[in-house]
Coordinates of C-alpha atoms in Angstrom, one line a residue:
M1 CA 22.5 -26.4 -78.4
T2 CA 24.0 -29.8 -78.4
S3 CA 24.3 -32.1 -75.4
A4 CA 26.7 -34.9 -74.8
I5 CA 26.6 -37.5 -72.0
L6 CA 29.9 -39.0 -70.7
A7 CA 30.2 -42.7 -71.4
G8 CA 28.6 -44.7 -68.6
G9 CA 26.9 -41.5 -67.2
L10 CA 23.5 -41.9 -68.7
G11 CA 22.3 -44.5 -66.1
F12 CA 23.5 -42.4 -63.2
F13 CA 21.8 -39.3 -64.8
A14 CA 18.5 -41.2 -65.2
T15 CA 18.8 -42.3 -61.6
L16 CA 19.2 -38.8 -60.4
V17 CA 16.1 -37.6 -62.3
A18 CA 14.0 -40.4 -60.8
A19 CA 15.4 -39.7 -57.3
F20 CA 14.7 -36.0 -57.4
A21 CA 11.3 -36.1 -59.2
P22 CA 8.7 -33.7 -57.7
V23 CA 6.3 -35.2 -55.2
P24 CA 3.3 -34.0 -53.2
A25 CA 4.0 -31.5 -50.4
G26 CA 4.9 -33.2 -47.1
A27 CA 6.8 -36.1 -48.7
A28 CA 10.5 -36.4 -49.5
S29 CA 12.0 -36.7 -53.0
F30 CA 12.8 -40.3 -52.2
D31 CA 10.7 -43.2 -50.9
C32 CA 10.5 -42.7 -47.1
G33 CA 9.4 -46.3 -46.8
K34 CA 12.9 -47.3 -48.0
A35 CA 14.8 -44.6 -45.9
R36 CA 17.8 -46.3 -44.3
T37 CA 20.4 -43.7 -43.6
P38 CA 20.2 -41.2 -40.7
D39 CA 19.9 -38.2 -43.0
E40 CA 17.1 -39.8 -45.0
R41 CA 15.1 -40.7 -41.9
A42 CA 15.6 -37.2 -40.5
V43 CA 14.2 -35.7 -43.7
C44 CA 11.2 -38.0 -43.6
A45 CA 10.5 -37.3 -40.0
D46 CA 10.7 -33.5 -40.2
T47 CA 8.0 -31.6 -42.1
A48 CA 10.2 -28.5 -42.6
L49 CA 13.0 -30.6 -44.0
S50 CA 10.6 -32.6 -46.1
A51 CA 9.3 -29.4 -47.7
L52 CA 12.8 -28.2 -48.5
D53 CA 13.5 -31.6 -50.0
S54 CA 10.4 -31.5 -52.1
E55 CA 11.2 -28.0 -53.3
M56 CA 14.7 -29.3 -54.3
G57 CA 13.1 -32.2 -56.2
A58 CA 11.0 -29.8 -58.3
L59 CA 13.9 -27.6 -59.0
W60 CA 16.1 -30.5 -60.0
F61 CA 13.3 -31.9 -62.2
S62 CA 13.4 -28.7 -64.2
Y63 CA 17.2 -28.2 -64.2
S64 CA 17.7 -31.8 -65.4
R65 CA 15.6 -31.1 -68.5
F66 CA 18.0 -28.5 -69.8
Q67 CA 20.5 -29.8 -72.4
L68 CA 24.0 -28.8 -71.4
M69 CA 27.4 -29.1 -73.0
M70 CA 29.5 -32.1 -71.8
G71 CA 31.6 -30.2 -69.3
A72 CA 28.6 -28.5 -67.7
N73 CA 26.6 -31.7 -67.7
G74 CA 29.4 -33.4 -65.8
A75 CA 29.5 -30.5 -63.3
R76 CA 25.7 -30.8 -62.8
R77 CA 26.1 -34.5 -61.9
D78 CA 29.1 -33.7 -59.6
D79 CA 27.0 -31.0 -57.8
A80 CA 24.3 -33.6 -57.1
R81 CA 26.9 -36.1 -55.8
A82 CA 28.4 -33.4 -53.6
F83 CA 25.1 -32.5 -52.1
L84 CA 24.2 -36.1 -51.3
A85 CA 27.6 -36.6 -49.7
A86 CA 27.2 -33.4 -47.6
R87 CA 23.8 -34.5 -46.6
A88 CA 25.1 -37.9 -45.4
K89 CA 27.7 -36.1 -43.3
C90 CA 24.9 -34.1 -41.6
G91 CA 23.4 -37.4 -40.4
A92 CA 20.2 -36.7 -38.4
D93 CA 21.2 -33.2 -37.4
A94 CA 18.4 -30.9 -38.6
S95 CA 20.5 -27.8 -37.9
C96 CA 23.0 -29.0 -40.4
L97 CA 20.4 -30.4 -43.0
A98 CA 18.2 -27.3 -43.2
P99 CA 20.9 -24.7 -44.2
L100 CA 22.4 -27.3 -46.6
Y101 CA 19.0 -27.7 -48.3
R102 CA 18.4 -24.0 -48.5
Q103 CA 21.9 -23.5 -50.0
R104 CA 21.2 -26.3 -52.6
N105 CA 17.8 -24.9 -53.6
A106 CA 19.3 -21.4 -54.0
A107 CA 22.1 -22.8 -56.2
L108 CA 19.6 -24.7 -58.3
K109 CA 17.5 -21.6 -58.8
Q110 CA 20.5 -19.7 -60.1
Q111 CA 21.6 -22.5 -62.3
I112 CA 18.1 -22.7 -63.9
A113 CA 18.1 -19.0 -64.4
A114 CA 21.5 -19.1 -66.1
A115 CA 20.4 -22.1 -68.3
I116 CA 17.3 -20.2 -69.4
T117 CA 19.4 -17.1 -70.3
N118 CA 21.8 -19.3 -72.2
V119 CA 19.0 -21.1 -74.1
T120 CA 17.4 -17.7 -74.9
H121 CA 20.6 -16.4 -76.3
Q122 CA 21.1 -19.5 -78.4
A123 CA 17.7 -19.3 -79.8
D124 CA 18.3 -15.6 -80.6
T125 CA 14.9 -14.6 -79.4
D126 CA 13.8 -11.0 -78.9
P127 CA 13.7 -9.6 -76.3
T128 CA 16.5 -11.5 -74.5
P129 CA 17.0 -11.1 -70.8
A130 CA 20.3 -9.5 -70.2
A131 CA 20.8 -11.4 -67.0
P132 CA 19.4 -14.3 -65.0
A133 CA 15.9 -13.6 -63.6
P134 CA 15.9 -11.8 -60.3
Q135 CA 15.3 -13.8 -57.1
P136 CA 11.6 -12.7 -56.7
V137 CA 10.9 -14.1 -60.2
M138 CA 12.7 -17.4 -59.4
D139 CA 10.6 -17.5 -56.1
E140 CA 7.5 -17.2 -58.2
V141 CA 8.6 -20.1 -60.4
A142 CA 9.2 -22.2 -57.3
G143 CA 5.7 -21.2 -56.1
L144 CA 4.2 -22.6 -59.3
F145 CA 5.9 -25.9 -58.6
A146 CA 4.5 -25.9 -55.1
Q147 CA 1.1 -25.0 -56.4
C148 CA 0.9 -28.2 -58.3
R149 CA 2.0 -30.3 -55.4
A150 CA -0.4 -28.5 -53.0
A151 CA -3.2 -29.4 -55.4
G152 CA -2.2 -33.1 -55.1
G153 CA -0.6 -33.2 -58.6
E154 CA 2.8 -34.0 -60.1
L155 CA 4.6 -32.0 -62.7
K156 CA 5.1 -33.9 -66.0
G157 CA 6.7 -33.0 -69.3
N158 CA 7.9 -29.5 -69.6
A159 CA 8.3 -28.5 -66.0
W160 CA 9.1 -24.9 -66.6
P161 CA 6.7 -22.0 -67.2
E162 CA 7.0 -19.9 -70.3
M163 CA 9.1 -16.9 -69.4
M164 CA 9.2 -13.6 -71.4
S165 CA 11.0 -10.4 -70.8
A166 CA 10.6 -6.8 -71.9
D167 CA 10.9 -3.3 -70.4
L168 CA 7.2 -2.7 -69.7
D169 CA 7.7 0.1 -67.2
H170 CA 10.2 2.2 -69.1
D171 CA 13.0 2.2 -66.5
G172 CA 15.6 0.6 -68.7
R173 CA 15.5 -2.8 -66.8
P174 CA 13.9 -6.0 -67.9
D175 CA 10.5 -7.0 -66.5
Y176 CA 9.4 -10.6 -66.5
L177 CA 6.2 -12.5 -67.4
L178 CA 5.5 -16.1 -66.4
N179 CA 2.8 -18.1 -68.1
A180 CA 1.8 -21.4 -66.5
Q181 CA -0.3 -22.5 -69.5
N182 CA 2.3 -24.9 -70.7
L183 CA 2.8 -26.6 -67.3
R184 CA 1.2 -30.1 -67.0
C185 CA 0.2 -31.0 -63.4
D186 CA -0.9 -34.6 -63.6
G187 CA -3.7 -35.4 -61.0
A188 CA -4.7 -31.8 -60.7
A189 CA -5.9 -30.5 -64.0
T190 CA -7.1 -27.1 -62.6
A191 CA -3.8 -26.4 -60.7
Y192 CA -3.0 -23.6 -63.1
C193 CA -5.9 -23.2 -65.5
A194 CA -9.7 -23.0 -65.3
N195 CA -12.6 -21.6 -67.4
D196 CA -11.3 -18.0 -67.0
G197 CA -7.8 -18.8 -68.2
C198 CA -4.5 -19.7 -66.8
D199 CA -2.2 -18.2 -64.2
I200 CA 0.0 -15.4 -65.6
S201 CA 2.2 -13.2 -63.4
V202 CA 4.0 -10.0 -64.4
S203 CA 7.0 -8.8 -62.3
L204 CA 8.0 -5.2 -62.9
S205 CA 11.5 -4.0 -61.9
S206 CA 10.0 -0.7 -60.7
A207 CA 7.9 -2.7 -58.2
G208 CA 10.8 -4.7 -56.9
Y209 CA 9.6 -7.6 -59.1
A210 CA 6.6 -8.3 -56.8
P211 CA 4.3 -10.4 -59.0
M212 CA 1.1 -9.0 -60.4
K213 CA -1.4 -11.8 -60.9
L214 CA -3.5 -12.1 -64.0
R215 CA -5.7 -14.7 -65.6
G216 CA -6.0 -15.5 -69.3
S217 CA -4.2 -17.2 -72.1
R218 CA -1.9 -16.5 -75.1
P219 CA 0.0 -13.6 -73.5
T220 CA 1.9 -11.7 -76.1
L221 CA 4.4 -8.8 -75.8
V222 CA 3.8 -6.4 -78.7
Q223 CA 6.6 -4.0 -79.4
G224 CA 5.3 -0.6 -80.5
T225 CA 7.2 2.5 -81.6
E226 CA 6.9 4.1 -78.1
Q227 CA 6.2 1.3 -75.7
T228 CA 5.6 -2.5 -75.3
T229 CA 2.1 -3.7 -74.8
L230 CA 1.1 -6.9 -73.0
D231 CA -1.9 -8.5 -74.8
I232 CA -3.8 -11.4 -73.1
W233 CA -6.9 -13.3 -74.3
V234 CA -9.1 -12.9 -71.2
D235 CA -12.6 -14.0 -70.1
R236 CA -15.2 -12.5 -72.5
F237 CA -17.1 -11.0 -69.6
Q238 CA -14.3 -8.5 -69.3
C239 CA -15.7 -6.9 -72.5
D240 CA -19.2 -5.4 -72.1
N241 CA -20.1 -5.9 -75.7
A242 CA -18.7 -9.4 -76.2
A243 CA -21.3 -11.7 -77.8
P244 CA -21.2 -15.5 -77.0
G245 CA -18.2 -17.0 -78.8
A246 CA -16.5 -13.7 -79.1
A247 CA -12.9 -13.2 -78.0
C248 CA -12.1 -10.5 -75.4
W249 CA -8.5 -9.2 -75.3
G250 CA -6.9 -7.2 -72.5
S251 CA -4.1 -4.8 -73.4
W252 CA -1.9 -3.7 -70.5
R253 CA 0.1 -0.5 -71.0
W254 CA 2.3 1.6 -68.8
N255 CA 0.7 4.9 -67.8
G256 CA 3.6 6.4 -66.0
S257 CA 3.0 4.8 -62.7
A258 CA 1.3 1.4 -63.3
L259 CA 0.3 -1.1 -65.9
K260 CA -3.3 -0.4 -66.8
P261 CA -5.6 -2.6 -68.9
S262 CA -8.1 -1.8 -71.6
Y263 CA -10.4 -4.4 -73.1
A264 CA -11.7 -4.9 -76.6
V265 CA -13.4 -7.6 -78.7
R266 CA -11.1 -9.1 -81.4
A267 CA -10.9 -12.2 -83.4
A268 CA -10.0 -15.4 -81.5
P269 CA -6.4 -16.6 -82.1

């Protein structure tokens, strides 16, 4: 996908990225020491508003990384301008600011999901989500952003977890996998990964997309003749006969009512 920036717009776009960069929980997406307007001061003084603002900063950080066509890129900037103008009109009124932030965050989640779907179609990957990720999956993504901030870190580089989709539970609807392994949380190296692997969540449509938490690395969806299997390189202690240095793999398959794992020693990737 190509991207074009309107003449003179690059500086403004860079300013927006800097202004909405993710920050630790409890702080706003702008420097509270330089807050001058009533709306900025209100956000800095209210922990609930500050949390909403920080969530928006993380969402914007991710959304701003997607390359869009010229018209969509202009609309993205216009949306940001419109939000700032609406926030200014709220002044110090928290009852006006809170719903405005919630609406903005919900819109950003939908825009990110749509951008992911578009990129996936452009790349012609398989399987391709037929629609934007459901809200519980988007909430899980936002939770990963908050996890970094709560650990005292700051997202850098690719600020979006790896997302994969397949019909794991055989109900004809896409299920989603989020892998935090590619996320970089500066200042909190163990925010997502430790010796036993990285955070992986699986959201099944049959379970209302409630996330199932797993740990490991290199998650892979293996399409078989009858079903799709989720393979994850897991801690070797999951395999009873794993010698030091051996690789233990977990394979999750649908048994008719749930995803159930089995473990086996295989070659390391």
